[in-house]
GROMACS .gro file of N, CA and C in nm:
model
  369
    1ALA      N    1  -8.509  -9.724  -4.346
    1ALA     CA    2  -8.320  -9.602  -4.341
    1ALA      C    3  -8.354  -9.480  -4.307
    2THR      N    4  -8.437  -9.451  -4.388
    2THR     CA    5  -8.447  -9.287  -4.393
    2THR      C    6  -8.552  -9.266  -4.349
    3LYS      N    7  -8.619  -9.298  -4.296
    3LYS     CA    8  -8.762  -9.250  -4.192
    3LYS      C    9  -8.711  -9.111  -4.118
    4PRO      N   10  -8.580  -9.124  -4.001
    4PRO     CA   11  -8.548  -9.010  -3.885
    4PRO      C   12  -8.547  -8.912  -4.013
    5TYR      N   13  -8.516  -8.890  -4.163
    5TYR     CA   14  -8.436  -8.768  -4.226
    5TYR      C   15  -8.579  -8.777  -4.294
    6ALA      N   16  -8.678  -8.834  -4.308
    6ALA     CA   17  -8.794  -8.792  -4.394
    6ALA      C   18  -8.850  -8.664  -4.395
    7SER      N   19  -8.860  -8.577  -4.272
    7SER     CA   20  -8.910  -8.444  -4.319
    7SER      C   21  -8.781  -8.360  -4.400
    8ARG      N   22  -8.667  -8.400  -4.430
    8ARG     CA   23  -8.571  -8.337  -4.488
    8ARG      C   24  -8.541  -8.393  -4.621
    9LEU      N   25  -8.612  -8.518  -4.682
    9LEU     CA   26  -8.560  -8.542  -4.783
    9LEU      C   27  -8.685  -8.499  -4.876
   10ARG      N   28  -8.565  -8.472  -5.010
   10ARG     CA   29  -8.652  -8.462  -5.146
   10ARG      C   30  -8.653  -8.598  -5.267
   11ARG      N   31  -8.714  -8.581  -5.322
   11ARG     CA   32  -8.758  -8.678  -5.412
   11ARG      C   33  -8.714  -8.585  -5.531
   12VAL      N   34  -8.581  -8.617  -5.632
   12VAL     CA   35  -8.549  -8.538  -5.744
   12VAL      C   36  -8.582  -8.597  -5.885
   13GLY      N   37  -8.667  -8.586  -5.927
   13GLY     CA   38  -8.603  -8.566  -6.116
   13GLY      C   39  -8.485  -8.538  -6.236
   14GLN      N   40  -8.539  -8.550  -6.286
   14GLN     CA   41  -8.502  -8.473  -6.435
   14GLN      C   42  -8.501  -8.269  -6.375
   15GLY      N   43  -8.392  -8.275  -6.430
   15GLY     CA   44  -8.369  -8.133  -6.384
   15GLY      C   45  -8.280  -8.062  -6.311
   16GLU      N   46  -8.327  -7.942  -6.231
   16GLU     CA   47  -8.173  -7.853  -6.169
   16GLU      C   48  -8.233  -7.931  -5.997
   17ILE      N   49  -8.163  -7.940  -5.953
   17ILE     CA   50  -8.146  -7.984  -5.838
   17ILE      C   51  -8.155  -7.839  -5.706
   18VAL      N   52  -8.019  -7.784  -5.689
   18VAL     CA   53  -8.000  -7.743  -5.691
   18VAL      C   54  -7.885  -7.606  -5.762
   19ALA      N   55  -7.865  -7.471  -5.751
   19ALA     CA   56  -7.791  -7.494  -5.829
   19ALA      C   57  -7.665  -7.486  -5.867
   20GLY      N   58  -7.670  -7.554  -5.987
   20GLY     CA   59  -7.487  -7.643  -6.032
   20GLY      C   60  -7.521  -7.780  -6.006
   21LEU      N   61  -7.606  -7.827  -6.006
   21LEU     CA   62  -7.659  -7.990  -5.983
   21LEU      C   63  -7.780  -8.018  -6.049
   22THR      N   64  -7.762  -8.103  -6.160
   22THR     CA   65  -7.906  -8.113  -6.216
   22THR      C   66  -7.895  -8.296  -6.249
   23ALA      N   67  -8.030  -8.309  -6.192
   23ALA     CA   68  -8.041  -8.451  -6.218
   23ALA      C   69  -8.037  -8.520  -6.402
   24VAL      N   70  -8.001  -8.627  -6.454
   24VAL     CA   71  -8.019  -8.653  -6.550
   24VAL      C   72  -8.088  -8.789  -6.512
   25PRO      N   73  -8.204  -8.824  -6.601
   25PRO     CA   74  -8.231  -8.960  -6.579
   25PRO      C   75  -8.169  -9.053  -6.685
   26ALA      N   76  -8.082  -9.180  -6.597
   26ALA     CA   77  -8.007  -9.294  -6.631
   26ALA      C   78  -8.111  -9.432  -6.632
   27PRO      N   79  -8.205  -9.460  -6.683
   27PRO     CA   80  -8.245  -9.576  -6.616
   27PRO      C   81  -8.163  -9.712  -6.706
   28GLY      N   82  -8.229  -9.797  -6.656
   28GLY     CA   83  -8.220  -9.926  -6.698
   28GLY      C   84  -8.129 -10.034  -6.594
   29HIS      N   85  -8.017  -9.922  -6.507
   29HIS     CA   86  -7.955  -9.980  -6.479
   29HIS      C   87  -8.026 -10.055  -6.317
   30THR      N   88  -8.077  -9.976  -6.228
   30THR     CA   89  -8.210 -10.022  -6.100
   30THR      C   90  -8.289  -9.887  -6.149
   31PRO      N   91  -8.418  -9.928  -6.088
   31PRO     CA   92  -8.530  -9.842  -6.075
   31PRO      C   93  -8.471  -9.683  -5.960
   32GLY      N   94  -8.497  -9.606  -6.081
   32GLY     CA   95  -8.489  -9.430  -6.011
   32GLY      C   96  -8.280  -9.413  -6.036
   33HIS      N   97  -8.279  -9.513  -6.155
   33HIS     CA   98  -8.078  -9.466  -6.153
   33HIS      C   99  -8.016  -9.335  -6.234
   34LEU      N  100  -8.003  -9.246  -6.155
   34LEU     CA  101  -7.973  -9.144  -6.206
   34LEU      C  102  -7.852  -9.084  -6.241
   35ALA      N  103  -7.792  -8.998  -6.272
   35ALA     CA  104  -7.706  -8.914  -6.308
   35ALA      C  105  -7.684  -8.772  -6.258
   36VAL      N  106  -7.586  -8.694  -6.244
   36VAL     CA  107  -7.579  -8.591  -6.152
   36VAL      C  108  -7.446  -8.503  -6.265
   37ARG      N  109  -7.507  -8.394  -6.317
   37ARG     CA  110  -7.417  -8.296  -6.373
   37ARG      C  111  -7.355  -8.153  -6.270
   38VAL      N  112  -7.259  -8.173  -6.256
   38VAL     CA  113  -7.273  -8.058  -6.192
   38VAL      C  114  -7.184  -7.949  -6.279
   39SER      N  115  -7.233  -7.820  -6.249
   39SER     CA  116  -7.191  -7.720  -6.320
   39SER      C  117  -7.108  -7.621  -6.236
   40SER      N  118  -6.988  -7.545  -6.313
   40SER     CA  119  -6.990  -7.382  -6.226
   40SER      C  120  -6.935  -7.306  -6.347
   41GLY      N  121  -6.990  -7.244  -6.378
   41GLY     CA  122  -6.996  -7.100  -6.532
   41GLY      C  123  -6.947  -7.258  -6.621
   42THR      N  124  -6.861  -7.198  -6.700
   42THR     CA  125  -6.840  -7.306  -6.814
   42THR      C  126  -6.773  -7.452  -6.732
   43GLU      N  127  -6.766  -7.505  -6.661
   43GLU     CA  128  -6.699  -7.602  -6.648
   43GLU      C  129  -6.839  -7.693  -6.605
   44GLN      N  130  -6.801  -7.808  -6.634
   44GLN     CA  131  -6.909  -7.954  -6.623
   44GLN      C  132  -6.846  -8.056  -6.605
   45LEU      N  133  -6.946  -8.170  -6.511
   45LEU     CA  134  -6.888  -8.273  -6.508
   45LEU      C  135  -6.973  -8.372  -6.473
   46LEU      N  136  -7.013  -8.508  -6.539
   46LEU     CA  137  -7.096  -8.606  -6.508
   46LEU      C  138  -7.102  -8.701  -6.472
   47ILE      N  139  -7.137  -8.699  -6.348
   47ILE     CA  140  -7.097  -8.801  -6.244
   47ILE      C  141  -7.252  -8.921  -6.283
   48TRP      N  142  -7.182  -9.053  -6.318
   48TRP     CA  143  -7.264  -9.132  -6.373
   48TRP      C  144  -7.328  -9.255  -6.308
   49GLY      N  145  -7.247  -9.269  -6.180
   49GLY     CA  146  -7.276  -9.406  -6.157
   49GLY      C  147  -7.254  -9.517  -6.257
   50ASP      N  148  -7.304  -9.632  -6.260
   50ASP     CA  149  -7.358  -9.724  -6.336
   50ASP      C  150  -7.393  -9.719  -6.435
   51VAL      N  151  -7.361  -9.678  -6.514
   51VAL     CA  152  -7.395  -9.630  -6.655
   51VAL      C  153  -7.303  -9.806  -6.744
   52VAL      N  154  -7.159  -9.761  -6.696
   52VAL     CA  155  -7.063  -9.836  -6.772
   52VAL      C  156  -7.027  -9.911  -6.635
   53HIS      N  157  -7.059 -10.050  -6.650
   53HIS     CA  158  -7.016 -10.124  -6.590
   53HIS      C  159  -6.813 -10.183  -6.610
   54VAL      N  160  -6.840 -10.197  -6.742
   54VAL     CA  161  -6.681 -10.336  -6.756
   54VAL      C  162  -6.635 -10.175  -6.875
   55ALA      N  163  -6.567 -10.124  -6.809
   55ALA     CA  164  -6.473  -9.979  -6.957
   55ALA      C  165  -6.401 -10.123  -7.035
   56ALA      N  166  -6.380 -10.197  -7.044
   56ALA     CA  167  -6.286 -10.280  -7.115
   56ALA      C  168  -6.384 -10.328  -7.285
   57LEU      N  169  -6.484 -10.296  -7.238
   57LEU     CA  170  -6.599 -10.355  -7.331
   57LEU      C  171  -6.700 -10.284  -7.352
   58GLN      N  172  -6.748 -10.181  -7.264
   58GLN     CA  173  -6.894 -10.103  -7.290
   58GLN      C  174  -6.859 -10.004  -7.369
   59PHE      N  175  -6.753  -9.938  -7.391
   59PHE     CA  176  -6.685  -9.839  -7.462
   59PHE      C  177  -6.697  -9.862  -7.632
   60ASP      N  178  -6.591  -9.979  -7.615
   60ASP     CA  179  -6.680 -10.054  -7.766
   60ASP      C  180  -6.782 -10.112  -7.821
   61ARG      N  181  -6.816 -10.109  -7.686
   61ARG     CA  182  -7.020 -10.200  -7.729
   61ARG      C  183  -7.055 -10.123  -7.630
   62PRO      N  184  -7.148 -10.031  -7.630
   62PRO     CA  185  -7.224  -9.978  -7.593
   62PRO      C  186  -7.365 -10.050  -7.514
   63ASP      N  187  -7.375 -10.119  -7.654
   63ASP     CA  188  -7.501 -10.190  -7.626
   63ASP      C  189  -7.488 -10.343  -7.572
   64TRP      N  190  -7.426 -10.394  -7.518
   64TRP     CA  191  -7.351 -10.480  -7.418
   64TRP      C  192  -7.467 -10.451  -7.276
   65SER      N  193  -7.515 -10.503  -7.209
   65SER     CA  194  -7.529 -10.499  -7.080
   65SER      C  195  -7.497 -10.623  -6.963
   66ILE      N  196  -7.513 -10.607  -6.864
   66ILE     CA  197  -7.440 -10.730  -6.740
   66ILE      C  198  -7.600 -10.701  -6.687
   67ALA      N  199  -7.541 -10.848  -6.625
   67ALA     CA  200  -7.629 -10.903  -6.543
   67ALA      C  201  -7.767 -10.847  -6.433
   68PHE      N  202  -7.667 -10.768  -6.405
   68PHE     CA  203  -7.649 -10.651  -6.263
   68PHE      C  204  -7.796 -10.538  -6.319
   69ASP      N  205  -7.779 -10.515  -6.481
   69ASP     CA  206  -7.900 -10.391  -6.514
   69ASP      C  207  -8.023 -10.451  -6.462
   70THR      N  208  -8.140 -10.408  -6.455
   70THR     CA  209  -8.248 -10.428  -6.464
   70THR      C  210  -8.317 -10.455  -6.602
   71ASP      N  211  -8.291 -10.385  -6.650
   71ASP     CA  212  -8.398 -10.379  -6.793
   71ASP      C  213  -8.247 -10.333  -6.869
   72GLN      N  214  -8.159 -10.467  -6.946
   72GLN     CA  215  -8.077 -10.425  -6.996
   72GLN      C  216  -8.082 -10.327  -7.159
   73ALA      N  217  -8.194 -10.341  -7.215
   73ALA     CA  218  -8.228 -10.264  -7.353
   73ALA      C  219  -8.223 -10.125  -7.295
   74VAL      N  220  -8.291 -10.130  -7.192
   74VAL     CA  221  -8.341  -9.948  -7.129
   74VAL      C  222  -8.157  -9.882  -7.095
   75ALA      N  223  -8.108  -9.971  -7.060
   75ALA     CA  224  -7.957  -9.950  -6.984
   75ALA      C  225  -7.829  -9.928  -7.110
   76ALA      N  226  -7.853 -10.035  -7.205
   76ALA     CA  227  -7.791  -9.966  -7.332
   76ALA      C  228  -7.837  -9.887  -7.445
   77GLN      N  229  -7.958  -9.836  -7.411
   77GLN     CA  230  -7.976  -9.722  -7.466
   77GLN      C  231  -7.962  -9.625  -7.395
   78THR      N  232  -7.986  -9.591  -7.249
   78THR     CA  233  -7.931  -9.469  -7.226
   78THR      C  234  -7.760  -9.441  -7.143
   79ARG      N  235  -7.688  -9.578  -7.213
   79ARG     CA  236  -7.520  -9.554  -7.209
   79ARG      C  237  -7.475  -9.473  -7.302
   80ARG      N  238  -7.554  -9.517  -7.463
   80ARG     CA  239  -7.560  -9.456  -7.583
   80ARG      C  240  -7.551  -9.290  -7.573
   81ARG      N  241  -7.737  -9.299  -7.531
   81ARG     CA  242  -7.755  -9.179  -7.499
   81ARG      C  243  -7.593  -9.088  -7.423
   82LEU      N  244  -7.616  -9.125  -7.312
   82LEU     CA  245  -7.504  -9.018  -7.256
   82LEU      C  246  -7.380  -9.011  -7.261
   83LEU      N  247  -7.311  -9.100  -7.330
   83LEU     CA  248  -7.200  -9.142  -7.386
   83LEU      C  249  -7.212  -9.055  -7.575
   84ASP      N  250  -7.282  -9.022  -7.640
   84ASP     CA  251  -7.299  -8.957  -7.720
   84ASP      C  252  -7.289  -8.809  -7.687
   85MET      N  253  -7.382  -8.769  -7.543
   85MET     CA  254  -7.367  -8.660  -7.498
   85MET      C  255  -7.240  -8.589  -7.437
   86VAL      N  256  -7.175  -8.686  -7.363
   86VAL     CA  257  -7.028  -8.627  -7.291
   86VAL      C  258  -6.928  -8.634  -7.425
   87ALA      N  259  -6.935  -8.748  -7.553
   87ALA     CA  260  -6.827  -8.734  -7.647
   87ALA      C  261  -6.913  -8.558  -7.701
   88ALA      N  262  -6.991  -8.555  -7.741
   88ALA     CA  263  -7.022  -8.430  -7.840
   88ALA      C  264  -7.001  -8.303  -7.767
   89ASP      N  265  -7.023  -8.262  -7.637
   89ASP     CA  266  -7.012  -8.197  -7.543
   89ASP      C  267  -6.895  -8.159  -7.482
   90ARG      N  268  -6.794  -8.255  -7.473
   90ARG     CA  269  -6.685  -8.298  -7.417
   90ARG      C  270  -6.709  -8.253  -7.260
   91ILE      N  271  -6.790  -8.325  -7.215
   91ILE     CA  272  -6.800  -8.291  -7.103
   91ILE      C  273  -6.730  -8.447  -6.995
   92PRO      N  274  -6.636  -8.406  -6.895
   92PRO     CA  275  -6.610  -8.511  -6.856
   92PRO      C  276  -6.705  -8.570  -6.746
   93VAL      N  277  -6.627  -8.712  -6.751
   93VAL     CA  278  -6.702  -8.821  -6.645
   93VAL      C  279  -6.682  -8.848  -6.513
   94ALA      N  280  -6.767  -8.884  -6.452
   94ALA     CA  281  -6.685  -8.988  -6.300
   94ALA      C  282  -6.775  -9.099  -6.316
   95GLY      N  283  -6.707  -9.226  -6.311
   95GLY     CA  284  -6.879  -9.345  -6.301
   95GLY      C  285  -6.746  -9.407  -6.176
   96MET      N  286  -6.848  -9.545  -6.143
   96MET     CA  287  -6.813  -9.612  -6.051
   96MET      C  288  -6.702  -9.741  -6.131
   97HIS      N  289  -6.684  -9.770  -6.251
   97HIS     CA  290  -6.622  -9.873  -6.251
   97HIS      C  291  -6.529  -9.837  -6.402
   98LEU      N  292  -6.484  -9.739  -6.376
   98LEU     CA  293  -6.356  -9.670  -6.479
   98LEU      C  294  -6.262  -9.690  -6.438
   99PRO      N  295  -6.167  -9.683  -6.486
   99PRO     CA  296  -6.048  -9.732  -6.465
   99PRO      C  297  -5.939  -9.606  -6.389
  100PHE      N  298  -5.860  -9.634  -6.339
  100PHE     CA  299  -5.807  -9.527  -6.273
  100PHE      C  300  -5.805  -9.387  -6.327
  101PRO      N  301  -5.825  -9.246  -6.298
  101PRO     CA  302  -5.824  -9.252  -6.113
  101PRO      C  303  -6.027  -9.199  -6.110
  102GLY      N  304  -6.061  -9.317  -6.212
  102GLY     CA  305  -6.220  -9.289  -6.241
  102GLY      C  306  -6.312  -9.231  -6.258
  103VAL      N  307  -6.231  -9.102  -6.321
  103VAL     CA  308  -6.273  -8.947  -6.393
  103VAL      C  309  -6.198  -8.961  -6.522
  104GLY      N  310  -6.251  -8.894  -6.628
  104GLY     CA  311  -6.175  -8.905  -6.772
  104GLY      C  312  -6.299  -8.813  -6.817
  105GLN      N  313  -6.217  -8.847  -6.994
  105GLN     CA  314  -6.331  -8.778  -7.146
  105GLN      C  315  -6.347  -8.910  -7.202
  106VAL      N  316  -6.463  -8.874  -7.250
  106VAL     CA  317  -6.455  -8.950  -7.317
  106VAL      C  318  -6.481  -8.909  -7.498
  107VAL      N  319  -6.429  -8.988  -7.545
  107VAL     CA  320  -6.422  -8.970  -7.724
  107VAL      C  321  -6.518  -9.075  -7.775
  108ARG      N  322  -6.543  -9.029  -7.917
  108ARG     CA  323  -6.648  -9.050  -8.042
  108ARG      C  324  -6.508  -9.194  -8.128
  109ARG      N  325  -6.552  -9.270  -8.133
  109ARG     CA  326  -6.455  -9.369  -8.241
  109ARG      C  327  -6.548  -9.444  -8.319
  110GLY      N  328  -6.543  -9.382  -8.426
  110GLY     CA  329  -6.661  -9.421  -8.511
  110GLY      C  330  -6.846  -9.459  -8.424
  111ASP      N  331  -6.853  -9.601  -8.446
  111ASP     CA  332  -6.999  -9.651  -8.372
  111ASP      C  333  -6.945  -9.633  -8.270
  112ALA      N  334  -6.845  -9.646  -8.189
  112ALA     CA  335  -6.746  -9.709  -8.049
  112ALA      C  336  -6.733  -9.567  -8.008
  113TYR      N  337  -6.659  -9.585  -7.873
  113TYR     CA  338  -6.622  -9.474  -7.814
  113TYR      C  339  -6.457  -9.513  -7.729
  114GLY      N  340  -6.403  -9.410  -7.665
  114GLY     CA  341  -6.295  -9.492  -7.614
  114GLY      C  342  -6.289  -9.352  -7.454
  115TYR      N  343  -6.189  -9.397  -7.400
  115TYR     CA  344  -6.189  -9.353  -7.286
  115TYR      C  345  -6.063  -9.282  -7.288
  116VAL      N  346  -6.084  -9.196  -7.186
  116VAL     CA  347  -5.917  -9.151  -7.191
  116VAL      C  348  -5.887  -9.059  -7.033
  117PRO      N  349  -5.807  -9.164  -6.935
  117PRO     CA  350  -5.850  -9.113  -6.788
  117PRO      C  351  -5.760  -8.974  -6.742
  118GLN      N  352  -5.834  -8.905  -6.672
  118GLN     CA  353  -5.747  -8.779  -6.670
  118GLN      C  354  -5.721  -8.798  -6.530
  119LEU      N  355  -5.619  -8.711  -6.432
  119LEU     CA  356  -5.664  -8.695  -6.267
  119LEU      C  357  -5.753  -8.577  -6.263
  120TRP      N  358  -5.772  -8.476  -6.346
  120TRP     CA  359  -5.841  -8.372  -6.384
  120TRP      C  360  -5.837  -8.326  -6.496
  121PRO      N  361  -6.011  -8.370  -6.544
  121PRO     CA  362  -6.007  -8.318  -6.697
  121PRO      C  363  -6.040  -8.130  -6.712
  122SER      N  364  -5.950  -8.173  -6.820
  122SER     CA  365  -5.949  -8.002  -6.881
  122SER      C  366  -5.995  -8.020  -7.010
  123GLY      N  367  -6.112  -7.863  -7.037
  123GLY     CA  368  -6.122  -7.841  -7.192
  123GLY      C  369  -6.045  -7.880  -7.295
   0.00000   0.00000   0.00000
């Protein structure tokens, strides 16, 4: 499907893709799964794709995975690492399976986390 674009494609791994976009490895869900950190000045947003699948359960139990994760143990480690990062650094997140509007803030709640949906997160 990408063959016609082969001369214009560039594989990315960890690190800066272009100014303001940084690839953040997020292994476990699928091979090569990654998150993208978008930054402009002091503002940031982490688009994490399929790091969380069932928000009602996985913020409370980040160690729980689902059958769709190709490596459930690694997916759980990734989830915990990214939840720790965004909660500590107050980086808003966007993801495919988050409650409306699909963007919000992660907060630490003991050994678990909470999710606060926001139409547009603010610092």
